[in-house]
Short mmCIF file of C-alpha atoms in Angstrom, two decimals:
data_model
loop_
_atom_site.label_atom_id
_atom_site.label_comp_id
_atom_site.label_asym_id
_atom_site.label_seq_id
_atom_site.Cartn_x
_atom_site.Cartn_y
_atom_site.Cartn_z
CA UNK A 632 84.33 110.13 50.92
CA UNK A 633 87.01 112.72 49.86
CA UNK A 634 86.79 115.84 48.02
CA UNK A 635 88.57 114.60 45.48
CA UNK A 636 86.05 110.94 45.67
CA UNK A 637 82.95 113.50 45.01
CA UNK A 638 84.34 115.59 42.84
CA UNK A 639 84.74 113.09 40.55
CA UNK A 640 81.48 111.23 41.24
CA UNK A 641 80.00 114.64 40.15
CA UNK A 642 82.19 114.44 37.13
CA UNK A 643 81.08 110.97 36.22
CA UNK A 644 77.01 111.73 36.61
CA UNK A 645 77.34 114.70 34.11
CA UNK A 646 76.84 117.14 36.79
CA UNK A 647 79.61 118.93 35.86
CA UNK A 648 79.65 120.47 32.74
CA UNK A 649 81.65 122.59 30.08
CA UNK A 650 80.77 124.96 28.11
CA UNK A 651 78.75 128.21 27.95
CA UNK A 652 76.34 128.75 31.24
CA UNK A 653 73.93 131.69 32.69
CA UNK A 654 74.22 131.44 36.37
CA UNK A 655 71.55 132.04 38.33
CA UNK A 656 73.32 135.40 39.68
CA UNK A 657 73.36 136.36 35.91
CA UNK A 658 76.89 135.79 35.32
CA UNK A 659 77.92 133.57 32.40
CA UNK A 660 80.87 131.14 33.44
CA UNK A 661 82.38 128.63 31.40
CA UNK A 662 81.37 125.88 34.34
CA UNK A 663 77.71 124.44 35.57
CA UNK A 664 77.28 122.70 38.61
CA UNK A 665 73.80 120.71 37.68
CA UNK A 666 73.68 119.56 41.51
CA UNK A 667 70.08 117.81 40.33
CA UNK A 668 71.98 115.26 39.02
CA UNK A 669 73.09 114.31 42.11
CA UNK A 670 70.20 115.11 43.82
CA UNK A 671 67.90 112.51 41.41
CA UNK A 672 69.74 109.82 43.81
CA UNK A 673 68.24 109.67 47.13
CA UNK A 674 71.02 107.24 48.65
CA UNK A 675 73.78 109.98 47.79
CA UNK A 676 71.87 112.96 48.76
CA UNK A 677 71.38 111.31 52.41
CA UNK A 678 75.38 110.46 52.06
CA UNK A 679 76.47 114.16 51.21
CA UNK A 680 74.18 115.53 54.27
CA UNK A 681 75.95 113.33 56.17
CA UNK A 682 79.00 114.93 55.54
CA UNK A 683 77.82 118.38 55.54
CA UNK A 684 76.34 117.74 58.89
CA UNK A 685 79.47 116.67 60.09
CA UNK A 686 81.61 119.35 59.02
CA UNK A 687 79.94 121.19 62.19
CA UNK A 688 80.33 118.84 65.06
CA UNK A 689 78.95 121.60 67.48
CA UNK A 690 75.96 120.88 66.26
CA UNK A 691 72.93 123.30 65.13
CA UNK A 692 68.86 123.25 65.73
CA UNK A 693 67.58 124.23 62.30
CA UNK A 694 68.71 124.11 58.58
CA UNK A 695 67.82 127.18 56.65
CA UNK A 696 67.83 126.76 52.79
CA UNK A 697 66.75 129.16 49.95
CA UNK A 698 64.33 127.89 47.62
CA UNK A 699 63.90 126.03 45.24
CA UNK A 700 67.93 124.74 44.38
CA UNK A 701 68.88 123.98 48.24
CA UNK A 702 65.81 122.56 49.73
CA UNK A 703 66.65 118.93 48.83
CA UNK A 704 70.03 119.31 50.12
CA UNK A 705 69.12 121.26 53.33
CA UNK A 706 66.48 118.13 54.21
CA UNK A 707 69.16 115.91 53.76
CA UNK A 708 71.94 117.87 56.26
CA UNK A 709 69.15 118.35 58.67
CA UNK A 710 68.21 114.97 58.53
CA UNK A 711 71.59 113.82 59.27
CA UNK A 712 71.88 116.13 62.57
CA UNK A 713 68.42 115.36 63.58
CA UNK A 714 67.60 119.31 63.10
CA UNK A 715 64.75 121.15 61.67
CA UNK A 716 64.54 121.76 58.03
CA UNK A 717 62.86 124.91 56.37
CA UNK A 718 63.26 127.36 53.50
CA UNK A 719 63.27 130.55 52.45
CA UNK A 720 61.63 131.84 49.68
CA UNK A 721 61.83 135.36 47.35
CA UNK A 722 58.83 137.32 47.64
CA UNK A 723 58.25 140.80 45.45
CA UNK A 724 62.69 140.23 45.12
CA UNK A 725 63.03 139.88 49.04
CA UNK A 726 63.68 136.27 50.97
CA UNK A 727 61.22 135.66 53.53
CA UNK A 728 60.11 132.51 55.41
CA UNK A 729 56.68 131.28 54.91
CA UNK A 730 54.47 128.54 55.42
CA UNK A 731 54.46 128.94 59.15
CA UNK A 732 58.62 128.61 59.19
CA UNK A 733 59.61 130.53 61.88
CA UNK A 734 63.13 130.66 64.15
CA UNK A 735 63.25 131.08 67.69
CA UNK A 736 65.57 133.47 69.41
CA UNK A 737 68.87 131.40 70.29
CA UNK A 738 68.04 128.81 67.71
CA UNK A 739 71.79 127.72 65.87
CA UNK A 740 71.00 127.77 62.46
CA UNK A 741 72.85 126.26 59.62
CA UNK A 742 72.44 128.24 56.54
CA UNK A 743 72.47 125.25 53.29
CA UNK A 744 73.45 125.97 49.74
CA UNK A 745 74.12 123.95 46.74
CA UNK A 746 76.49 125.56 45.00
CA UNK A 747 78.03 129.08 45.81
CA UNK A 748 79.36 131.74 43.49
CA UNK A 749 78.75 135.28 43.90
CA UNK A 750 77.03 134.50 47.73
CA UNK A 751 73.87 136.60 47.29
CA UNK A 752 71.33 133.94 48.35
CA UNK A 753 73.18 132.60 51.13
CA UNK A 754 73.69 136.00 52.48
CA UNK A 755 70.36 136.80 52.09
CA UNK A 756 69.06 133.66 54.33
CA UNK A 757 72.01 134.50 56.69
CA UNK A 758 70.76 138.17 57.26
CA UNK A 759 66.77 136.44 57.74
CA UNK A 760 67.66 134.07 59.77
CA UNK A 761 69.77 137.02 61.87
CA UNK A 762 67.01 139.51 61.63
CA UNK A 763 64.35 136.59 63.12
CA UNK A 764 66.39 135.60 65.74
CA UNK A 765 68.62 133.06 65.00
CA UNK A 766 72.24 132.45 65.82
CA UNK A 767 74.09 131.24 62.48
CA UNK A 768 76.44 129.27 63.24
CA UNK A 769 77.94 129.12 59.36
CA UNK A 770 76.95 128.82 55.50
CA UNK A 771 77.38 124.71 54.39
CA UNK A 772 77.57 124.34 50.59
CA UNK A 773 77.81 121.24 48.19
CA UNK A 774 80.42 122.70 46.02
CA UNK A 775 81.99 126.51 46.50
CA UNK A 776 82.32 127.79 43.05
CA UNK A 777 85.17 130.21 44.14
CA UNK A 778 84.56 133.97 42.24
CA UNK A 779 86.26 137.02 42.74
CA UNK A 780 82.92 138.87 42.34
CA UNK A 781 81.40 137.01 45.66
CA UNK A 782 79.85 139.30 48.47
CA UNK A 783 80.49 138.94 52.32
CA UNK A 784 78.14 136.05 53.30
CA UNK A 785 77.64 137.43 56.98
CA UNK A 786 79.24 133.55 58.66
CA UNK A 787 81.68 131.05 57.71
CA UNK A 788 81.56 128.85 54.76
CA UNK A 789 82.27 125.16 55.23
CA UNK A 790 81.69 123.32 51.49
CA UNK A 791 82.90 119.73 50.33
CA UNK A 792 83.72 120.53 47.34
CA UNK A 793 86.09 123.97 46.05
CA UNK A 794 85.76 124.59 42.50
CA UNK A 795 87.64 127.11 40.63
CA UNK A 796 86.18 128.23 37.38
CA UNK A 797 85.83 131.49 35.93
CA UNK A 798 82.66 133.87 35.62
CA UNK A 799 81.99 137.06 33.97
CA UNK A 800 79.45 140.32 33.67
CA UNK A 801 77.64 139.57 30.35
CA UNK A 802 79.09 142.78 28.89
CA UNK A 803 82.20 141.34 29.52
CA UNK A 804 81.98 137.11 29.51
CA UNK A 805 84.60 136.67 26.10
CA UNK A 806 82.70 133.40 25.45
CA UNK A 807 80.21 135.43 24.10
CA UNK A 808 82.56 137.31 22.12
CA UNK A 809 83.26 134.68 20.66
CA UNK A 810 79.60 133.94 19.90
CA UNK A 811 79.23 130.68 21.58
CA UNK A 812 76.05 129.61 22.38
CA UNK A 813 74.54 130.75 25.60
CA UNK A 814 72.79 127.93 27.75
CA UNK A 815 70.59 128.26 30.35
CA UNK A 816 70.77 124.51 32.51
CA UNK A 817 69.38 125.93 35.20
CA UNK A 818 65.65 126.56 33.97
CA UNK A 819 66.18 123.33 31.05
CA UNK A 820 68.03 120.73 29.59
CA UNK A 821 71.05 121.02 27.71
CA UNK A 822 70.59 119.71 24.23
CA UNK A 823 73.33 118.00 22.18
CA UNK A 824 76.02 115.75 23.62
CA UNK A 825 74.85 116.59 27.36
CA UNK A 826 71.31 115.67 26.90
CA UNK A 827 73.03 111.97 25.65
CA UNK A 828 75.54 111.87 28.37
CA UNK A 829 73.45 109.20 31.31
CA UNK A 830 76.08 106.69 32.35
CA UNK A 831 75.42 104.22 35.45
CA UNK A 832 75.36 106.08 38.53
CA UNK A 833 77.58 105.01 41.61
CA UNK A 834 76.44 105.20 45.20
CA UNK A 835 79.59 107.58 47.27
#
């Protein structure tokens, strides 16, 4: 499948939306990425792995994902490469592995998001996965949200899908200005027209 062939299978699930969003960095943009929606579909989850996988044919040992967002999507990339899959998770604001996760030294590791905009999480795993070890061999993403306010994420990002849309500071997002309701998709549902919106979904 193209970019352009999941970008608009995203489109048609309702996983992208329009409106008025607080990102998880804090931001507010004017564009959500609900990658659960695509995620809820086990067939196309396993499909997009596949392609992330692919998009590094050298081939790496272990996917590293930050909890709680990635962890579907990192199973589903190491799956297709036949690699290890773990997580990372934030602990007293710090990202740590637990649960017996561990990386040996020379492991390749694959650093998994779902969506990034300002880089902060990925970076984070990047610098663990460094700091235990591990040789990263890049950052794989669902959709790169591309934001002027994104930090260096320590390796190279590979995504399948580039999305421009904007994103402010709160003190200075004009949707809010303009007093337009503030939603939050990532910790509940959007009420209104976007709770409604289920078409059929397709298989990519």
């Amino acid at each position: 499948m193209t970019e352009a062939g999941l970008l608009e299978f995203l489109q048609a699930n309702g996983a992208v939306m329009r409106g008025h969003f607080r990102l998880s960095s804090g931001r507010h943009s004017d564009t959500f990425v609900q990658k659960f929606r695509l995620f809820e579909d086990p067939v196309a989850t396993i499909r997009t792995g596949e392609m992330l996988a692919a998009r590094w044919p050298e081939g790496f040992d272990v996917v590293a994902a930050p909890a709680v967002g990635a962890v579907v999507f990192g199973f589903a990339t190491a799956l297709a490469a036949g690699a290890r899959s773990i997580f990372s998770e934030r602990v007293d604001g710090e990202m740590r592995f637990r649960r017996g996760f561990d990386i040996s030294a020379g492991e390749r590791v694959l650093v998994v998001e779902d969506v990034v905009t300002t880089g902060g999480s990925a970076a984070e795993v990047v610098e663990l996965a460094t700091r235990t070890g591990g040789t990263v061999v890049g950052v794989g993403a669902l959709v790169d949200r591309v934001d002027p306010s994104r930090q260096p994420l320590g390796a190279s990002l590979r995504a399948l899908i580039t999305l421009e849309a904007k994103s402010w500071a709160p003190d200075e997002c004009p949707l809010c200005a303009a007093r337009i309701s503030l939603d939050d998709p990532g910790s509940r549902r959007l009420g209104g027209e976007n709770r409604a919106y289920n078409p059929p979904r397709p298989t990519p």
